[in-house]
């Protein structure tokens, strides 16, 4: 048996090919027939042509890399972010004692949707609190689901009448423990030299082409991943990441408490006009992330200016073990 | 009387004049595309995306290469893009970590837990595949979850067939390394050796 065949078998054990319900086929056929009736002339591909997407990303990567390779051509860094980067670079890196864990808390709210059988699709904002303890590949994650908020009372009534709060686990805490392979990215491969890091990020983005998101947004999301407090990135890496973000010409806002908000606006064909924000505190820690629907598109039945995903993070704390909360939190 | 069923290429070309001529493409491929997407993103979202694959394909039918007769790789290419977009959307919206993690690779059927030797093995294998670079992960997963040949995967992802072969081999090697590191050499051994003897 070939290795490919064995992999297929293993994945089939985990995710067997499902039966397709007849009503699903009927609905899909009806959607296709509606497209026939619309009579729209066949269009050339815009979003779904990989060759175009790859080419665009490759050109972008080359442009970024070329700008970096020019002697003395380091892009200017936004003054507020440069100040945070300087302050962060001066911090001492924290050593993780043997047996200790990094604890952090993320409070998030995200747009969710559910359906009672035969009923309409219900949309609401579902809050979750994630307490994480990480030591290498050993993790404990406690996820507590809060009460959702709704955009109209009919949806709220249908939600609770249909018992969807039980399906969402509202009010419950789920604990996941892993001790083998971390789901978190490996931050040791990233350089803390801003110029080298910029090249690494450009290469990563060129390698991870998403036909929907533009490069600025993908950069922001990648930085968000790498600055996840549970990774407890060292100060030099945090500073370098913030410098790279600061050199892209994004809008920034100085917040009263010394943190800086970075904003990137973009358009999504289904979701509409969006703004992705990241907030860094004065020590270069990621404090918050928000995705705001400024003008929601057809796939997004929410009021304008709704934050359809937002997270705030604690700083990382070193604690003695999983389940242990920091004393000074 | 024998009725001639048009090839995908014939049906798509005819649909440029008569939209309904597209129907055999749906009849022939909806089931496979739908199953693939259900395994990538779950049954509910998979059903939505499978429908979208065919409306997108219909709208973009002029893109279909006139010299190709089989639309299957083209449709899988659209489906793979939609699955990746969905995983991105979940990640972007920070939905429950478990869901987003699964959405990057494969939808884990909770009812299938008993069918795999151990929960830990399941987690380890999926985590190992999740950690692959997208450039290696996409061909590997597409090949594993569909019955596409290397050449058809190459067509679907619009990359050379040699690149598909090397990326799948590299991806499998990395998965094996992760499995060994995670203490599952026996599983790694099962994935050792040559891939499909498949030149498409």
PDB file of C-alpha atoms in Angstrom, chain A residues 73-324:
ATOM      1  CA  UNK A  73      16.121  52.530   1.962  1.00  0.00           C
ATOM      2  CA  UNK A  74      14.638  51.222   5.208  1.00  0.00           C
ATOM      3  CA  UNK A  75      11.040  52.371   5.186  1.00  0.00           C
ATOM      4  CA  UNK A  76      10.240  55.010   7.800  1.00  0.00           C
ATOM      5  CA  UNK A  77       8.488  53.699  10.885  1.00  0.00           C
ATOM      6  CA  UNK A  78       5.408  55.408  12.283  1.00  0.00           C
ATOM      7  CA  UNK A  79       6.600  57.595  15.187  1.00  0.00           C
ATOM      8  CA  UNK A  80       4.214  56.171  17.795  1.00  0.00           C
ATOM      9  CA  UNK A  81       4.988  52.569  16.903  1.00  0.00           C
ATOM     10  CA  UNK A  82       8.708  53.350  16.748  1.00  0.00           C
ATOM     11  CA  UNK A  83       8.509  54.642  20.303  1.00  0.00           C
ATOM     12  CA  UNK A  84       6.816  51.456  21.488  1.00  0.00           C
ATOM     13  CA  UNK A  85       9.393  49.372  19.627  1.00  0.00           C
ATOM     14  CA  UNK A  86      12.261  51.264  21.300  1.00  0.00           C
ATOM     15  CA  UNK A  87      10.762  50.856  24.752  1.00  0.00           C
ATOM     16  CA  UNK A  88      10.088  47.172  24.124  1.00  0.00           C
ATOM     17  CA  UNK A  89      13.609  46.536  22.893  1.00  0.00           C
ATOM     18  CA  UNK A  90      14.964  47.801  26.235  1.00  0.00           C
ATOM     19  CA  UNK A  91      12.995  45.245  28.243  1.00  0.00           C
ATOM     20  CA  UNK A  92      14.680  42.185  29.695  1.00  0.00           C
ATOM     21  CA  UNK A  93      13.443  38.898  28.256  1.00  0.00           C
ATOM     22  CA  UNK A  94      11.576  36.720  30.743  1.00  0.00           C
ATOM     23  CA  UNK A  95      13.019  33.289  31.371  1.00  0.00           C
ATOM     24  CA  UNK A  96      10.561  30.463  31.862  1.00  0.00           C
ATOM     25  CA  UNK A  97      11.685  28.431  34.904  1.00  0.00           C
ATOM     26  CA  UNK A  98      11.660  24.660  34.559  1.00  0.00           C
ATOM     27  CA  UNK A  99       8.146  23.333  35.017  1.00  0.00           C
ATOM     28  CA  UNK A 100       6.525  26.756  34.762  1.00  0.00           C
ATOM     29  CA  UNK A 101       3.744  27.677  32.340  1.00  0.00           C
ATOM     30  CA  UNK A 102       2.822  30.869  30.513  1.00  0.00           C
ATOM     31  CA  UNK A 103      -0.688  31.930  31.419  1.00  0.00           C
ATOM     32  CA  UNK A 104      -2.777  34.399  29.434  1.00  0.00           C
ATOM     33  CA  UNK A 105      -6.421  35.241  29.084  1.00  0.00           C
ATOM     34  CA  UNK A 106      -8.272  36.195  25.925  1.00  0.00           C
ATOM     35  CA  UNK A 107     -11.771  37.635  26.091  1.00  0.00           C
ATOM     36  CA  UNK A 108     -13.342  37.537  22.669  1.00  0.00           C
ATOM     37  CA  UNK A 109     -16.674  38.152  21.015  1.00  0.00           C
ATOM     38  CA  UNK A 110     -17.399  36.893  17.542  1.00  0.00           C
ATOM     39  CA  UNK A 111     -20.271  36.774  15.147  1.00  0.00           C
ATOM     40  CA  UNK A 112     -21.947  33.396  15.215  1.00  0.00           C
ATOM     41  CA  UNK A 113     -24.938  31.915  13.491  1.00  0.00           C
ATOM     42  CA  UNK A 114     -27.156  28.943  14.191  1.00  0.00           C
ATOM     43  CA  UNK A 115     -30.382  27.550  12.933  1.00  0.00           C
ATOM     44  CA  UNK A 116     -33.287  25.761  14.525  1.00  0.00           C
ATOM     45  CA  UNK A 117     -34.461  23.060  12.161  1.00  0.00           C
ATOM     46  CA  UNK A 118     -36.852  24.615   9.683  1.00  0.00           C
ATOM     47  CA  UNK A 119     -36.276  28.106  11.037  1.00  0.00           C
ATOM     48  CA  UNK A 120     -34.351  31.106   9.811  1.00  0.00           C
ATOM     49  CA  UNK A 121     -30.625  31.552  10.205  1.00  0.00           C
ATOM     50  CA  UNK A 122     -30.011  33.357  13.486  1.00  0.00           C
ATOM     51  CA  UNK A 123     -27.125  35.766  13.920  1.00  0.00           C
ATOM     52  CA  UNK A 124     -25.665  36.917  17.201  1.00  0.00           C
ATOM     53  CA  UNK A 125     -22.461  37.882  18.958  1.00  0.00           C
ATOM     54  CA  UNK A 126     -21.089  35.114  21.144  1.00  0.00           C
ATOM     55  CA  UNK A 127     -18.599  35.977  23.903  1.00  0.00           C
ATOM     56  CA  UNK A 128     -15.944  33.537  25.035  1.00  0.00           C
ATOM     57  CA  UNK A 129     -13.204  33.725  27.598  1.00  0.00           C
ATOM     58  CA  UNK A 130     -10.153  31.611  26.964  1.00  0.00           C
ATOM     59  CA  UNK A 131      -7.710  30.916  29.794  1.00  0.00           C
ATOM     60  CA  UNK A 132      -4.554  29.322  28.437  1.00  0.00           C
ATOM     61  CA  UNK A 133      -1.585  27.693  30.108  1.00  0.00           C
ATOM     62  CA  UNK A 134       1.253  26.831  27.751  1.00  0.00           C
ATOM     63  CA  UNK A 135       4.605  25.156  28.258  1.00  0.00           C
ATOM     64  CA  UNK A 136       6.081  24.191  24.905  1.00  0.00           C
ATOM     65  CA  UNK A 137       3.677  21.729  23.344  1.00  0.00           C
ATOM     66  CA  UNK A 138       1.853  21.134  26.623  1.00  0.00           C
ATOM     67  CA  UNK A 139      -1.287  23.194  26.833  1.00  0.00           C
ATOM     68  CA  UNK A 140      -4.425  23.586  28.828  1.00  0.00           C
ATOM     69  CA  UNK A 141      -7.207  25.691  27.412  1.00  0.00           C
ATOM     70  CA  UNK A 142     -10.329  26.527  29.417  1.00  0.00           C
ATOM     71  CA  UNK A 143     -13.003  28.086  27.223  1.00  0.00           C
ATOM     72  CA  UNK A 144     -16.005  29.654  28.910  1.00  0.00           C
ATOM     73  CA  UNK A 145     -18.920  30.686  26.726  1.00  0.00           C
ATOM     74  CA  UNK A 146     -20.921  33.736  27.767  1.00  0.00           C
ATOM     75  CA  UNK A 147     -24.461  34.837  26.953  1.00  0.00           C
ATOM     76  CA  UNK A 148     -24.875  35.983  23.367  1.00  0.00           C
ATOM     77  CA  UNK A 149     -26.233  39.343  22.323  1.00  0.00           C
ATOM     78  CA  UNK A 150     -28.714  39.573  19.447  1.00  0.00           C
ATOM     79  CA  UNK A 151     -29.521  42.096  16.778  1.00  0.00           C
ATOM     80  CA  UNK A 152     -33.250  41.584  17.184  1.00  0.00           C
ATOM     81  CA  UNK A 153     -35.534  40.109  19.807  1.00  0.00           C
ATOM     82  CA  UNK A 154     -37.129  37.581  17.419  1.00  0.00           C
ATOM     83  CA  UNK A 155     -33.775  35.910  16.930  1.00  0.00           C
ATOM     84  CA  UNK A 156     -33.174  35.884  20.658  1.00  0.00           C
ATOM     85  CA  UNK A 157     -36.538  34.268  21.341  1.00  0.00           C
ATOM     86  CA  UNK A 158     -36.017  31.633  18.635  1.00  0.00           C
ATOM     87  CA  UNK A 159     -32.489  30.944  19.912  1.00  0.00           C
ATOM     88  CA  UNK A 160     -33.524  30.093  23.439  1.00  0.00           C
ATOM     89  CA  UNK A 161     -36.772  28.394  22.392  1.00  0.00           C
ATOM     90  CA  UNK A 162     -34.756  26.123  20.105  1.00  0.00           C
ATOM     91  CA  UNK A 163     -32.273  25.272  22.839  1.00  0.00           C
ATOM     92  CA  UNK A 164     -29.378  26.666  20.846  1.00  0.00           C
ATOM     93  CA  UNK A 165     -27.822  28.024  24.029  1.00  0.00           C
ATOM     94  CA  UNK A 166     -27.212  24.419  25.043  1.00  0.00           C
ATOM     95  CA  UNK A 167     -25.621  23.648  21.687  1.00  0.00           C
ATOM     96  CA  UNK A 168     -23.340  26.669  22.037  1.00  0.00           C
ATOM     97  CA  UNK A 169     -22.495  25.672  25.595  1.00  0.00           C
ATOM     98  CA  UNK A 170     -23.580  29.028  27.023  1.00  0.00           C
ATOM     99  CA  UNK A 171     -22.487  29.336  30.624  1.00  0.00           C
ATOM    100  CA  UNK A 172     -20.255  26.288  30.376  1.00  0.00           C
ATOM    101  CA  UNK A 173     -16.489  25.877  30.522  1.00  0.00           C
ATOM    102  CA  UNK A 174     -14.735  23.361  28.305  1.00  0.00           C
ATOM    103  CA  UNK A 175     -11.236  22.242  29.172  1.00  0.00           C
ATOM    104  CA  UNK A 176      -8.881  20.960  26.471  1.00  0.00           C
ATOM    105  CA  UNK A 177      -5.520  19.531  27.404  1.00  0.00           C
ATOM    106  CA  UNK A 178      -2.847  18.637  24.887  1.00  0.00           C
ATOM    107  CA  UNK A 179       0.587  17.339  25.565  1.00  0.00           C
ATOM    108  CA  UNK A 180       1.935  16.387  22.196  1.00  0.00           C
ATOM    109  CA  UNK A 181       1.809  18.801  19.294  1.00  0.00           C
ATOM    110  CA  UNK A 182       1.186  22.468  19.875  1.00  0.00           C
ATOM    111  CA  UNK A 183      -1.444  24.203  17.766  1.00  0.00           C
ATOM    112  CA  UNK A 184       0.481  27.431  18.240  1.00  0.00           C
ATOM    113  CA  UNK A 185       2.958  28.736  15.672  1.00  0.00           C
ATOM    114  CA  UNK A 186       6.659  28.244  16.227  1.00  0.00           C
ATOM    115  CA  UNK A 187       8.113  31.684  16.944  1.00  0.00           C
ATOM    116  CA  UNK A 188      11.721  30.576  17.196  1.00  0.00           C
ATOM    117  CA  UNK A 189      12.168  30.699  13.424  1.00  0.00           C
ATOM    118  CA  UNK A 190      11.416  34.421  13.231  1.00  0.00           C
ATOM    119  CA  UNK A 191      14.298  36.872  13.272  1.00  0.00           C
ATOM    120  CA  UNK A 192      14.337  39.775  15.717  1.00  0.00           C
ATOM    121  CA  UNK A 193      16.212  41.889  13.179  1.00  0.00           C
ATOM    122  CA  UNK A 194      13.519  44.051  11.535  1.00  0.00           C
ATOM    123  CA  UNK A 195      14.998  43.897   8.029  1.00  0.00           C
ATOM    124  CA  UNK A 196      15.408  40.119   8.101  1.00  0.00           C
ATOM    125  CA  UNK A 197      12.019  39.714   9.703  1.00  0.00           C
ATOM    126  CA  UNK A 198      10.444  41.851   6.977  1.00  0.00           C
ATOM    127  CA  UNK A 199      11.870  39.479   4.366  1.00  0.00           C
ATOM    128  CA  UNK A 200      10.675  36.440   6.314  1.00  0.00           C
ATOM    129  CA  UNK A 201       7.168  37.852   6.600  1.00  0.00           C
ATOM    130  CA  UNK A 202       7.104  38.742   2.895  1.00  0.00           C
ATOM    131  CA  UNK A 203       8.170  35.198   2.026  1.00  0.00           C
ATOM    132  CA  UNK A 204       5.544  33.730   4.350  1.00  0.00           C
ATOM    133  CA  UNK A 205       2.820  35.880   2.832  1.00  0.00           C
ATOM    134  CA  UNK A 206       3.907  34.988  -0.692  1.00  0.00           C
ATOM    135  CA  UNK A 207       3.680  31.335   0.300  1.00  0.00           C
ATOM    136  CA  UNK A 208       0.237  31.666   1.823  1.00  0.00           C
ATOM    137  CA  UNK A 209      -1.846  33.318  -0.808  1.00  0.00           C
ATOM    138  CA  UNK A 210      -5.440  33.943   0.018  1.00  0.00           C
ATOM    139  CA  UNK A 211      -7.369  35.205  -2.983  1.00  0.00           C
ATOM    140  CA  UNK A 212      -9.765  37.146  -0.772  1.00  0.00           C
ATOM    141  CA  UNK A 213      -7.519  39.039   1.592  1.00  0.00           C
ATOM    142  CA  UNK A 214      -4.980  41.594   0.501  1.00  0.00           C
ATOM    143  CA  UNK A 215      -1.431  41.520   1.731  1.00  0.00           C
ATOM    144  CA  UNK A 216      -1.817  44.261   4.326  1.00  0.00           C
ATOM    145  CA  UNK A 217      -4.587  42.387   6.079  1.00  0.00           C
ATOM    146  CA  UNK A 218      -2.738  39.101   5.898  1.00  0.00           C
ATOM    147  CA  UNK A 219       0.310  40.777   7.424  1.00  0.00           C
ATOM    148  CA  UNK A 220      -1.793  42.130  10.276  1.00  0.00           C
ATOM    149  CA  UNK A 221      -3.285  38.680  10.919  1.00  0.00           C
ATOM    150  CA  UNK A 222       0.119  37.045  10.833  1.00  0.00           C
ATOM    151  CA  UNK A 223       1.506  39.571  13.316  1.00  0.00           C
ATOM    152  CA  UNK A 224      -1.511  38.951  15.505  1.00  0.00           C
ATOM    153  CA  UNK A 225      -0.759  35.236  15.495  1.00  0.00           C
ATOM    154  CA  UNK A 226       2.886  35.739  16.387  1.00  0.00           C
ATOM    155  CA  UNK A 227       2.118  38.185  19.174  1.00  0.00           C
ATOM    156  CA  UNK A 228      -0.462  35.951  20.814  1.00  0.00           C
ATOM    157  CA  UNK A 229       0.419  36.415  24.484  1.00  0.00           C
ATOM    158  CA  UNK A 230       0.383  32.676  25.092  1.00  0.00           C
ATOM    159  CA  UNK A 231       3.545  32.508  22.962  1.00  0.00           C
ATOM    160  CA  UNK A 232       5.200  35.109  25.192  1.00  0.00           C
ATOM    161  CA  UNK A 233       7.337  36.408  22.325  1.00  0.00           C
ATOM    162  CA  UNK A 234      10.607  37.909  23.579  1.00  0.00           C
ATOM    163  CA  UNK A 235      10.922  41.721  23.605  1.00  0.00           C
ATOM    164  CA  UNK A 236      13.271  41.884  20.615  1.00  0.00           C
ATOM    165  CA  UNK A 237      10.858  39.931  18.429  1.00  0.00           C
ATOM    166  CA  UNK A 238       7.886  42.008  19.606  1.00  0.00           C
ATOM    167  CA  UNK A 239       9.812  45.174  18.826  1.00  0.00           C
ATOM    168  CA  UNK A 240      10.796  43.947  15.375  1.00  0.00           C
ATOM    169  CA  UNK A 241       7.221  42.930  14.530  1.00  0.00           C
ATOM    170  CA  UNK A 242       5.932  46.317  15.633  1.00  0.00           C
ATOM    171  CA  UNK A 243       8.570  48.064  13.512  1.00  0.00           C
ATOM    172  CA  UNK A 244       7.557  46.076  10.458  1.00  0.00           C
ATOM    173  CA  UNK A 245       3.894  46.971  11.020  1.00  0.00           C
ATOM    174  CA  UNK A 246       4.937  50.577  11.599  1.00  0.00           C
ATOM    175  CA  UNK A 247       6.738  50.753   8.277  1.00  0.00           C
ATOM    176  CA  UNK A 248       3.691  49.868   6.176  1.00  0.00           C
ATOM    177  CA  UNK A 249       1.979  53.227   6.303  1.00  0.00           C
ATOM    178  CA  UNK A 250      -1.076  51.997   8.183  1.00  0.00           C
ATOM    179  CA  UNK A 251      -3.289  54.459  10.050  1.00  0.00           C
ATOM    180  CA  UNK A 252      -2.367  54.705  13.707  1.00  0.00           C
ATOM    181  CA  UNK A 253      -4.087  56.294  16.683  1.00  0.00           C
ATOM    182  CA  UNK A 254      -2.423  57.135  19.981  1.00  0.00           C
ATOM    183  CA  UNK A 255      -4.635  55.975  22.829  1.00  0.00           C
ATOM    184  CA  UNK A 256      -4.782  57.901  26.144  1.00  0.00           C
ATOM    185  CA  UNK A 257      -3.160  55.057  28.093  1.00  0.00           C
ATOM    186  CA  UNK A 258      -0.077  54.957  25.882  1.00  0.00           C
ATOM    187  CA  UNK A 259      -1.120  52.121  23.608  1.00  0.00           C
ATOM    188  CA  UNK A 260      -1.287  52.537  19.841  1.00  0.00           C
ATOM    189  CA  UNK A 261      -4.080  51.392  17.560  1.00  0.00           C
ATOM    190  CA  UNK A 262      -3.267  50.303  14.005  1.00  0.00           C
ATOM    191  CA  UNK A 263      -6.080  50.201  11.430  1.00  0.00           C
ATOM    192  CA  UNK A 264      -6.312  48.665   7.986  1.00  0.00           C
ATOM    193  CA  UNK A 265      -9.435  49.188   5.895  1.00  0.00           C
ATOM    194  CA  UNK A 266     -10.383  46.745   3.170  1.00  0.00           C
ATOM    195  CA  UNK A 267     -13.237  45.453   1.087  1.00  0.00           C
ATOM    196  CA  UNK A 268     -14.540  41.908   1.125  1.00  0.00           C
ATOM    197  CA  UNK A 269     -16.938  40.840  -1.641  1.00  0.00           C
ATOM    198  CA  UNK A 270     -19.383  39.280   0.813  1.00  0.00           C
ATOM    199  CA  UNK A 271     -18.658  40.984   4.098  1.00  0.00           C
ATOM    200  CA  UNK A 272     -18.503  44.571   2.814  1.00  0.00           C
ATOM    201  CA  UNK A 273     -16.301  47.434   4.010  1.00  0.00           C
ATOM    202  CA  UNK A 274     -14.232  46.286   6.950  1.00  0.00           C
ATOM    203  CA  UNK A 275     -11.571  47.636   9.233  1.00  0.00           C
ATOM    204  CA  UNK A 276      -9.083  45.367  10.949  1.00  0.00           C
ATOM    205  CA  UNK A 277      -7.511  46.888  14.050  1.00  0.00           C
ATOM    206  CA  UNK A 278      -4.658  45.803  16.291  1.00  0.00           C
ATOM    207  CA  UNK A 279      -3.734  47.534  19.516  1.00  0.00           C
ATOM    208  CA  UNK A 280      -0.260  47.346  21.064  1.00  0.00           C
ATOM    209  CA  UNK A 281       0.446  48.386  24.605  1.00  0.00           C
ATOM    210  CA  UNK A 282       3.471  50.412  25.631  1.00  0.00           C
ATOM    211  CA  UNK A 283       5.537  47.275  26.298  1.00  0.00           C
ATOM    212  CA  UNK A 284       4.869  45.885  22.853  1.00  0.00           C
ATOM    213  CA  UNK A 285       2.269  43.341  23.926  1.00  0.00           C
ATOM    214  CA  UNK A 286      -0.779  42.736  21.823  1.00  0.00           C
ATOM    215  CA  UNK A 287      -3.691  44.175  23.745  1.00  0.00           C
ATOM    216  CA  UNK A 288      -6.635  43.918  21.366  1.00  0.00           C
ATOM    217  CA  UNK A 289      -7.799  42.989  17.903  1.00  0.00           C
ATOM    218  CA  UNK A 290     -11.045  44.044  16.274  1.00  0.00           C
ATOM    219  CA  UNK A 291     -12.682  43.399  12.933  1.00  0.00           C
ATOM    220  CA  UNK A 292     -15.356  46.013  12.368  1.00  0.00           C
ATOM    221  CA  UNK A 293     -17.993  45.939   9.642  1.00  0.00           C
ATOM    222  CA  UNK A 294     -18.193  49.595   8.664  1.00  0.00           C
ATOM    223  CA  UNK A 295     -20.636  48.918   5.846  1.00  0.00           C
ATOM    224  CA  UNK A 296     -21.762  45.307   6.052  1.00  0.00           C
ATOM    225  CA  UNK A 297     -22.037  43.447   2.760  1.00  0.00           C
ATOM    226  CA  UNK A 298     -24.721  41.017   1.610  1.00  0.00           C
ATOM    227  CA  UNK A 299     -23.321  38.089   3.608  1.00  0.00           C
ATOM    228  CA  UNK A 300     -23.304  40.028   6.837  1.00  0.00           C
ATOM    229  CA  UNK A 301     -26.725  40.797   8.319  1.00  0.00           C
ATOM    230  CA  UNK A 302     -25.482  43.053  11.098  1.00  0.00           C
ATOM    231  CA  UNK A 303     -25.801  46.790  11.719  1.00  0.00           C
ATOM    232  CA  UNK A 304     -23.101  49.108  10.410  1.00  0.00           C
ATOM    233  CA  UNK A 305     -20.069  49.541  12.662  1.00  0.00           C
ATOM    234  CA  UNK A 306     -20.550  46.195  14.391  1.00  0.00           C
ATOM    235  CA  UNK A 307     -17.355  44.583  15.669  1.00  0.00           C
ATOM    236  CA  UNK A 308     -17.900  41.123  14.215  1.00  0.00           C
ATOM    237  CA  UNK A 309     -14.811  39.770  15.924  1.00  0.00           C
ATOM    238  CA  UNK A 310     -12.898  41.274  18.787  1.00  0.00           C
ATOM    239  CA  UNK A 311     -10.418  40.036  21.328  1.00  0.00           C
ATOM    240  CA  UNK A 312      -8.642  41.584  24.251  1.00  0.00           C
ATOM    241  CA  UNK A 313      -5.709  39.871  25.855  1.00  0.00           C
ATOM    242  CA  UNK A 314      -4.055  39.954  29.221  1.00  0.00           C
ATOM    243  CA  UNK A 315      -0.312  40.172  29.307  1.00  0.00           C
ATOM    244  CA  UNK A 316       1.424  36.815  29.677  1.00  0.00           C
ATOM    245  CA  UNK A 317       2.156  35.683  33.235  1.00  0.00           C
ATOM    246  CA  UNK A 318       4.514  32.968  34.386  1.00  0.00           C
ATOM    247  CA  UNK A 319       2.771  30.552  36.737  1.00  0.00           C
ATOM    248  CA  UNK A 320       3.657  27.287  38.416  1.00  0.00           C
ATOM    249  CA  UNK A 321       1.382  24.980  36.483  1.00  0.00           C
ATOM    250  CA  UNK A 322      -1.761  24.540  34.396  1.00  0.00           C
ATOM    251  CA  UNK A 323      -4.862  25.792  36.113  1.00  0.00           C
ATOM    252  CA  UNK A 324      -2.854  28.138  38.348  1.00  0.00           C
TER     253      UNK A 324
END
